[in-house]
mmCIF file of C-alpha atoms and ligand atoms in Angstrom:
data_model
loop_
_atom_site.group_PDB
_atom_site.id
_atom_site.type_symbol
_atom_site.label_atom_id
_atom_site.label_comp_id
_atom_site.label_asym_id
_atom_site.label_seq_id
_atom_site.Cartn_x
_atom_site.Cartn_y
_atom_site.Cartn_z
ATOM 1 C CA UNK A 1 -9.326 9.640 -13.330
ATOM 2 C CA UNK A 2 -6.569 11.798 -11.784
ATOM 3 C CA UNK A 3 -4.924 10.381 -8.599
ATOM 4 C CA UNK A 4 -4.662 13.277 -6.331
ATOM 5 C CA UNK A 5 -3.193 11.787 -3.083
ATOM 6 C CA UNK A 6 0.589 10.567 -3.601
ATOM 7 C CA UNK A 7 3.328 9.241 -1.380
ATOM 8 C CA UNK A 8 5.748 12.244 -0.498
ATOM 9 C CA UNK A 9 9.156 12.196 -2.446
ATOM 10 C CA UNK A 10 10.856 11.165 0.678
ATOM 11 C CA UNK A 11 8.748 7.915 0.768
ATOM 12 C CA UNK A 12 9.182 7.131 -2.926
ATOM 13 C CA UNK A 13 13.220 7.725 -2.175
ATOM 14 C CA UNK A 14 13.121 5.289 0.527
ATOM 15 C CA UNK A 15 11.030 2.919 -1.777
ATOM 16 C CA UNK A 16 13.710 3.248 -4.565
ATOM 17 C CA UNK A 17 16.414 2.774 -2.201
ATOM 18 C CA UNK A 18 14.850 -0.158 -0.374
ATOM 19 C CA UNK A 19 14.516 1.210 3.095
ATOM 20 C CA UNK A 20 10.867 0.775 3.585
ATOM 21 C CA UNK A 21 9.399 -2.085 5.733
ATOM 22 C CA UNK A 22 7.842 -4.935 3.588
ATOM 23 C CA UNK A 23 4.225 -3.839 4.469
ATOM 24 C CA UNK A 24 4.969 -0.227 3.342
ATOM 25 C CA UNK A 25 6.799 -1.287 0.311
ATOM 26 C CA UNK A 26 3.642 -3.224 -0.595
ATOM 27 C CA UNK A 27 1.366 -0.460 -0.242
ATOM 28 C CA UNK A 28 3.795 2.307 -2.068
ATOM 29 C CA UNK A 29 4.630 -0.308 -4.767
ATOM 30 C CA UNK A 30 0.849 -1.085 -5.357
ATOM 31 C CA UNK A 31 0.354 2.723 -5.672
ATOM 32 C CA UNK A 32 3.150 2.817 -8.029
ATOM 33 C CA UNK A 33 1.480 0.125 -10.254
ATOM 34 C CA UNK A 34 -1.564 2.530 -10.306
ATOM 35 C CA UNK A 35 0.240 5.768 -10.741
ATOM 36 C CA UNK A 36 2.068 6.961 -13.743
ATOM 37 C CA UNK A 37 3.555 10.258 -12.174
ATOM 38 C CA UNK A 38 5.038 8.234 -9.256
ATOM 39 C CA UNK A 39 6.249 5.524 -11.524
ATOM 40 C CA UNK A 40 8.248 8.337 -13.487
ATOM 41 C CA UNK A 41 9.486 9.896 -10.174
ATOM 42 C CA UNK A 42 10.792 6.465 -8.828
ATOM 43 C CA UNK A 43 12.511 5.738 -12.033
ATOM 44 C CA UNK A 44 14.271 9.170 -12.041
ATOM 45 C CA UNK A 45 15.373 8.282 -8.445
ATOM 46 C CA UNK A 46 16.649 4.920 -9.355
ATOM 47 C CA UNK A 47 18.671 6.262 -12.270
ATOM 48 C CA UNK A 48 20.293 8.764 -9.890
ATOM 49 C CA UNK A 49 20.800 6.204 -7.135
ATOM 50 C CA UNK A 50 22.296 3.961 -9.901
ATOM 51 C CA UNK A 51 24.746 6.552 -11.379
ATOM 52 C CA UNK A 52 25.938 7.461 -7.758
ATOM 53 C CA UNK A 53 26.405 3.671 -6.919
ATOM 54 C CA UNK A 54 27.644 2.446 -10.224
ATOM 55 C CA UNK A 55 31.216 3.440 -10.091
ATOM 56 C CA UNK A 56 31.623 1.952 -6.414
ATOM 57 C CA UNK A 57 29.868 -1.104 -7.640
ATOM 58 C CA UNK A 58 32.040 -1.716 -10.712
ATOM 59 C CA UNK A 59 35.261 -0.983 -8.986
ATOM 60 C CA UNK A 60 34.312 -3.764 -6.294
ATOM 61 C CA UNK A 61 32.811 -6.076 -8.958
ATOM 62 C CA UNK A 62 35.858 -5.955 -11.094
ATOM 63 C CA UNK A 63 38.075 -7.147 -8.318
ATOM 64 C CA UNK A 64 36.034 -10.055 -7.628
ATOM 65 C CA UNK A 65 34.265 -11.041 -10.886
ATOM 66 C CA UNK A 66 35.059 -11.914 -14.220
ATOM 67 C CA UNK A 67 34.259 -9.341 -17.009
ATOM 68 C CA UNK A 68 31.144 -11.409 -18.061
ATOM 69 C CA UNK A 69 30.008 -11.816 -14.517
ATOM 70 C CA UNK A 70 30.208 -8.365 -14.196
ATOM 71 C CA UNK A 71 28.231 -7.486 -17.302
ATOM 72 C CA UNK A 72 25.695 -9.990 -16.512
ATOM 73 C CA UNK A 73 25.183 -8.250 -13.018
ATOM 74 C CA UNK A 74 24.759 -4.985 -14.539
ATOM 75 C CA UNK A 75 22.401 -6.142 -16.933
ATOM 76 C CA UNK A 76 20.086 -7.709 -14.295
ATOM 77 C CA UNK A 77 20.324 -4.372 -12.191
ATOM 78 C CA UNK A 78 19.076 -2.492 -15.230
ATOM 79 C CA UNK A 79 16.423 -5.099 -16.266
ATOM 80 C CA UNK A 80 15.012 -4.844 -12.611
ATOM 81 C CA UNK A 81 14.737 -0.946 -12.726
ATOM 82 C CA UNK A 82 11.439 0.471 -12.331
ATOM 83 C CA UNK A 83 11.847 2.172 -15.783
ATOM 84 C CA UNK A 84 11.464 -1.080 -17.403
ATOM 85 C CA UNK A 85 8.442 -2.345 -15.390
ATOM 86 C CA UNK A 86 5.382 -2.668 -17.246
ATOM 87 C CA UNK A 87 2.440 -1.211 -15.476
ATOM 88 C CA UNK A 88 -0.114 -3.543 -16.791
ATOM 89 C CA UNK A 89 0.484 -7.254 -16.631
ATOM 90 C CA UNK A 90 -2.133 -10.028 -16.070
ATOM 91 C CA UNK A 91 -4.044 -9.002 -13.000
ATOM 92 C CA UNK A 92 -5.741 -11.301 -10.612
ATOM 93 C CA UNK A 93 -9.274 -10.933 -9.663
ATOM 94 C CA UNK A 94 -10.429 -10.743 -6.058
ATOM 95 C CA UNK A 95 -14.085 -11.870 -5.280
ATOM 96 C CA UNK A 96 -15.969 -10.649 -2.365
ATOM 97 C CA UNK A 97 -19.671 -9.842 -1.433
ATOM 98 C CA UNK A 98 -20.703 -10.654 -5.083
ATOM 99 C CA UNK A 99 -18.083 -7.995 -6.278
ATOM 100 C CA UNK A 100 -15.101 -8.551 -8.388
ATOM 101 C CA UNK A 101 -11.871 -6.581 -7.978
ATOM 102 C CA UNK A 102 -9.052 -6.419 -10.134
ATOM 103 C CA UNK A 103 -5.626 -6.372 -8.120
ATOM 104 C CA UNK A 104 -2.912 -4.354 -9.376
ATOM 105 C CA UNK A 105 0.215 -6.164 -10.180
ATOM 106 C CA UNK A 106 2.353 -5.760 -7.065
ATOM 107 C CA UNK A 107 -0.749 -6.948 -5.049
ATOM 108 C CA UNK A 108 -1.758 -9.683 -7.579
ATOM 109 C CA UNK A 109 1.906 -11.005 -6.941
ATOM 110 C CA UNK A 110 1.039 -11.231 -3.402
ATOM 111 C CA UNK A 111 -2.545 -12.612 -3.727
ATOM 112 C CA UNK A 112 -1.472 -16.120 -2.271
ATOM 113 C CA UNK A 113 -0.686 -14.483 1.148
ATOM 114 C CA UNK A 114 -4.305 -12.984 1.485
ATOM 115 C CA UNK A 115 -5.740 -14.688 4.440
ATOM 116 C CA UNK A 116 -9.455 -15.449 5.118
ATOM 117 C CA UNK A 117 -12.104 -12.442 5.192
ATOM 118 C CA UNK A 118 -13.696 -11.813 8.295
ATOM 119 C CA UNK A 119 -16.582 -9.505 8.884
ATOM 120 C CA UNK A 120 -16.015 -6.725 11.462
ATOM 121 C CA UNK A 121 -18.483 -4.303 12.977
ATOM 122 C CA UNK A 122 -20.954 -2.656 10.628
ATOM 123 C CA UNK A 123 -20.330 -2.955 6.828
ATOM 124 C CA UNK A 124 -16.634 -3.778 7.235
ATOM 125 C CA UNK A 125 -14.671 -6.779 5.837
ATOM 126 C CA UNK A 126 -11.160 -7.390 6.494
ATOM 127 C CA UNK A 127 -8.394 -9.962 5.329
ATOM 128 C CA UNK A 128 -4.953 -10.038 6.663
ATOM 129 C CA UNK A 129 -1.984 -10.013 4.008
ATOM 130 C CA UNK A 130 0.975 -11.325 5.890
ATOM 131 C CA UNK A 131 4.479 -10.704 4.404
ATOM 132 C CA UNK A 132 7.546 -13.018 5.038
ATOM 133 C CA UNK A 133 9.118 -11.363 7.785
ATOM 134 C CA UNK A 134 5.691 -11.137 9.683
ATOM 135 C CA UNK A 135 4.866 -7.620 8.522
ATOM 136 C CA UNK A 136 1.154 -7.335 8.091
ATOM 137 C CA UNK A 137 -0.951 -5.415 5.791
ATOM 138 C CA UNK A 138 -4.974 -5.679 5.642
ATOM 139 C CA UNK A 139 -7.445 -5.342 2.764
ATOM 140 C CA UNK A 140 -10.251 -3.506 4.012
ATOM 141 C CA UNK A 141 -13.691 -3.692 2.248
ATOM 142 C CA UNK A 142 -16.241 -1.218 3.029
ATOM 143 C CA UNK A 143 -19.750 -1.886 1.756
ATOM 144 C CA UNK A 144 -21.847 1.136 0.752
ATOM 145 C CA UNK A 145 -22.837 3.060 3.973
ATOM 146 C CA UNK A 146 -20.004 1.858 6.072
ATOM 147 C CA UNK A 147 -18.413 3.747 8.759
ATOM 148 C CA UNK A 148 -15.285 2.993 10.762
ATOM 149 C CA UNK A 149 -15.595 4.475 14.379
ATOM 150 C CA UNK A 150 -13.513 7.548 14.796
ATOM 151 C CA UNK A 151 -9.945 6.456 15.892
ATOM 152 C CA UNK A 152 -6.502 7.699 16.123
ATOM 153 C CA UNK A 153 -3.295 5.695 15.416
ATOM 154 C CA UNK A 154 -0.439 4.852 17.537
ATOM 155 C CA UNK A 155 1.799 4.503 14.589
ATOM 156 C CA UNK A 156 1.681 5.731 11.013
ATOM 157 C CA UNK A 157 -1.048 4.431 9.041
ATOM 158 C CA UNK A 158 -0.838 4.156 5.086
ATOM 159 C CA UNK A 159 -3.972 3.528 3.275
ATOM 160 C CA UNK A 160 -4.367 2.999 -0.641
ATOM 161 C CA UNK A 161 -7.685 2.856 -2.377
ATOM 162 C CA UNK A 162 -7.531 -0.104 -4.681
ATOM 163 C CA UNK A 163 -11.153 0.286 -6.003
ATOM 164 C CA UNK A 164 -14.100 2.437 -5.149
ATOM 165 C CA UNK A 165 -14.383 5.676 -3.092
ATOM 166 C CA UNK A 166 -14.540 6.570 0.762
ATOM 167 C CA UNK A 167 -14.101 9.830 2.591
ATOM 168 C CA UNK A 168 -13.096 11.161 6.086
ATOM 169 C CA UNK A 169 -13.392 14.534 7.481
ATOM 170 C CA UNK A 170 -10.780 15.917 5.418
ATOM 171 C CA UNK A 171 -11.354 14.791 1.878
ATOM 172 C CA UNK A 172 -12.732 12.175 -0.609
ATOM 173 C CA UNK A 173 -10.203 9.249 -1.910
ATOM 174 C CA UNK A 174 -10.511 7.310 -5.088
ATOM 175 C CA UNK A 175 -8.882 4.597 -6.989
ATOM 176 C CA UNK A 176 -5.050 4.882 -6.452
ATOM 177 C CA UNK A 177 -5.281 7.566 -3.789
ATOM 178 C CA UNK A 178 -2.543 7.177 -1.073
ATOM 179 C CA UNK A 179 -3.009 8.393 2.437
ATOM 180 C CA UNK A 180 -0.644 8.696 4.948
ATOM 181 C CA UNK A 181 -1.859 9.420 8.567
ATOM 182 C CA UNK A 182 0.390 10.300 11.569
ATOM 183 C CA UNK A 183 -0.499 9.467 14.891
ATOM 184 C CA UNK A 184 -1.898 12.826 15.898
ATOM 185 C CA UNK A 185 -4.785 12.781 13.396
ATOM 186 C CA UNK A 186 -8.226 11.466 14.273
ATOM 187 C CA UNK A 187 -10.328 10.485 11.430
ATOM 188 C CA UNK A 188 -13.585 8.652 10.641
ATOM 189 C CA UNK A 189 -13.394 6.788 7.172
ATOM 190 C CA UNK A 190 -16.829 6.210 5.540
ATOM 191 C CA UNK A 191 -18.468 5.304 2.358
ATOM 192 C CA UNK A 192 -21.404 6.804 1.089
ATOM 193 C CA UNK A 193 -23.216 5.031 -1.980
ATOM 194 C CA UNK A 194 -20.358 3.014 -3.378
ATOM 195 C CA UNK A 195 -18.407 0.608 -1.668
ATOM 196 C CA UNK A 196 -14.393 0.641 -1.292
ATOM 197 C CA UNK A 197 -11.615 -1.906 -1.107
ATOM 198 C CA UNK A 198 -8.433 -0.493 0.329
ATOM 199 C CA UNK A 199 -4.936 -1.862 1.447
ATOM 200 C CA UNK A 200 -3.693 -0.641 4.614
ATOM 201 C CA UNK A 201 -0.651 -0.961 6.968
ATOM 202 C CA UNK A 202 -0.556 -0.061 10.586
ATOM 203 C CA UNK A 203 2.488 0.183 12.808
ATOM 204 C CA UNK A 204 0.446 -0.036 15.844
ATOM 205 C CA UNK A 205 -3.477 -0.942 16.579
ATOM 206 C CA UNK A 206 -5.983 1.517 16.064
ATOM 207 C CA UNK A 207 -7.233 3.344 19.128
ATOM 208 C CA UNK A 208 -10.769 4.295 19.146
ATOM 209 C CA UNK A 209 -11.749 7.612 20.596
ATOM 210 C CA UNK A 210 -15.423 8.040 20.484
ATOM 211 C CA UNK A 211 -18.373 7.123 22.484
ATOM 212 C CA UNK A 212 -19.278 3.454 22.658
ATOM 213 C CA UNK A 213 -16.643 2.407 20.078
ATOM 214 C CA UNK A 214 -13.995 3.179 23.002
ATOM 215 C CA UNK A 215 -15.164 -0.229 24.212
ATOM 216 C CA UNK A 216 -13.444 -1.531 21.063
ATOM 217 C CA UNK A 217 -10.025 -0.652 22.344
ATOM 218 C CA UNK A 218 -9.250 -3.939 24.008
ATOM 219 C CA UNK A 219 -10.029 -5.688 20.631
ATOM 220 C CA UNK A 220 -8.510 -3.393 18.211
ATOM 221 C CA UNK A 221 -5.359 -5.617 18.131
ATOM 222 C CA UNK A 222 -7.534 -8.457 17.097
ATOM 223 C CA UNK A 223 -9.459 -6.329 14.587
ATOM 224 C CA UNK A 224 -6.522 -4.770 12.731
ATOM 225 C CA UNK A 225 -3.348 -6.687 13.111
HETATM 226 ZN ZN1 ZN B 1 1.531 8.781 -7.390
#
């Protein structure tokens, strides 16, 4: 199945140069596990960055390191490049509500950080995934027929579909689709006949905008952070 929604090239560039927050790195990195096209793009960006920086690096290193230390360092740099990363390595399983999900590599490596699942309003489940520096992402599970109340975001929200399908007013999103929402956009994610597991990061709590769900605003901090 084709992934149709990808991180922009700017975001991939920031990913390759290590300029993203830990939370965003996890979400983008997991997309890259699932997406051959973005893996290729990041590979090309890394090669370019590497070429740009290599001369400087070598001249600095050669004044402070022995030849063999320098060679070792370069070897380590090339070995860590995205170009050499294998997309498919042993994956870990996640069980929830009688369903089993295969976690992509980057997420599987962080599975020990996944906290307790808690049931939210409606047919939604959420588990926090807290990274070393306190950055938080959330795994959100939507059972079939689930609906998140209409809301806006104070910060940018990145959502990645790990497994399943959900839709909002704009489109339908499936396995591997990466959605970046800016603060101005209101949206109402929902599932139809299928369920959906997503990984999401938020810079700021959700702000519910419609009807009775406005009452949730005082609690959105608890729900999604
Ligand atoms: Zn992609």
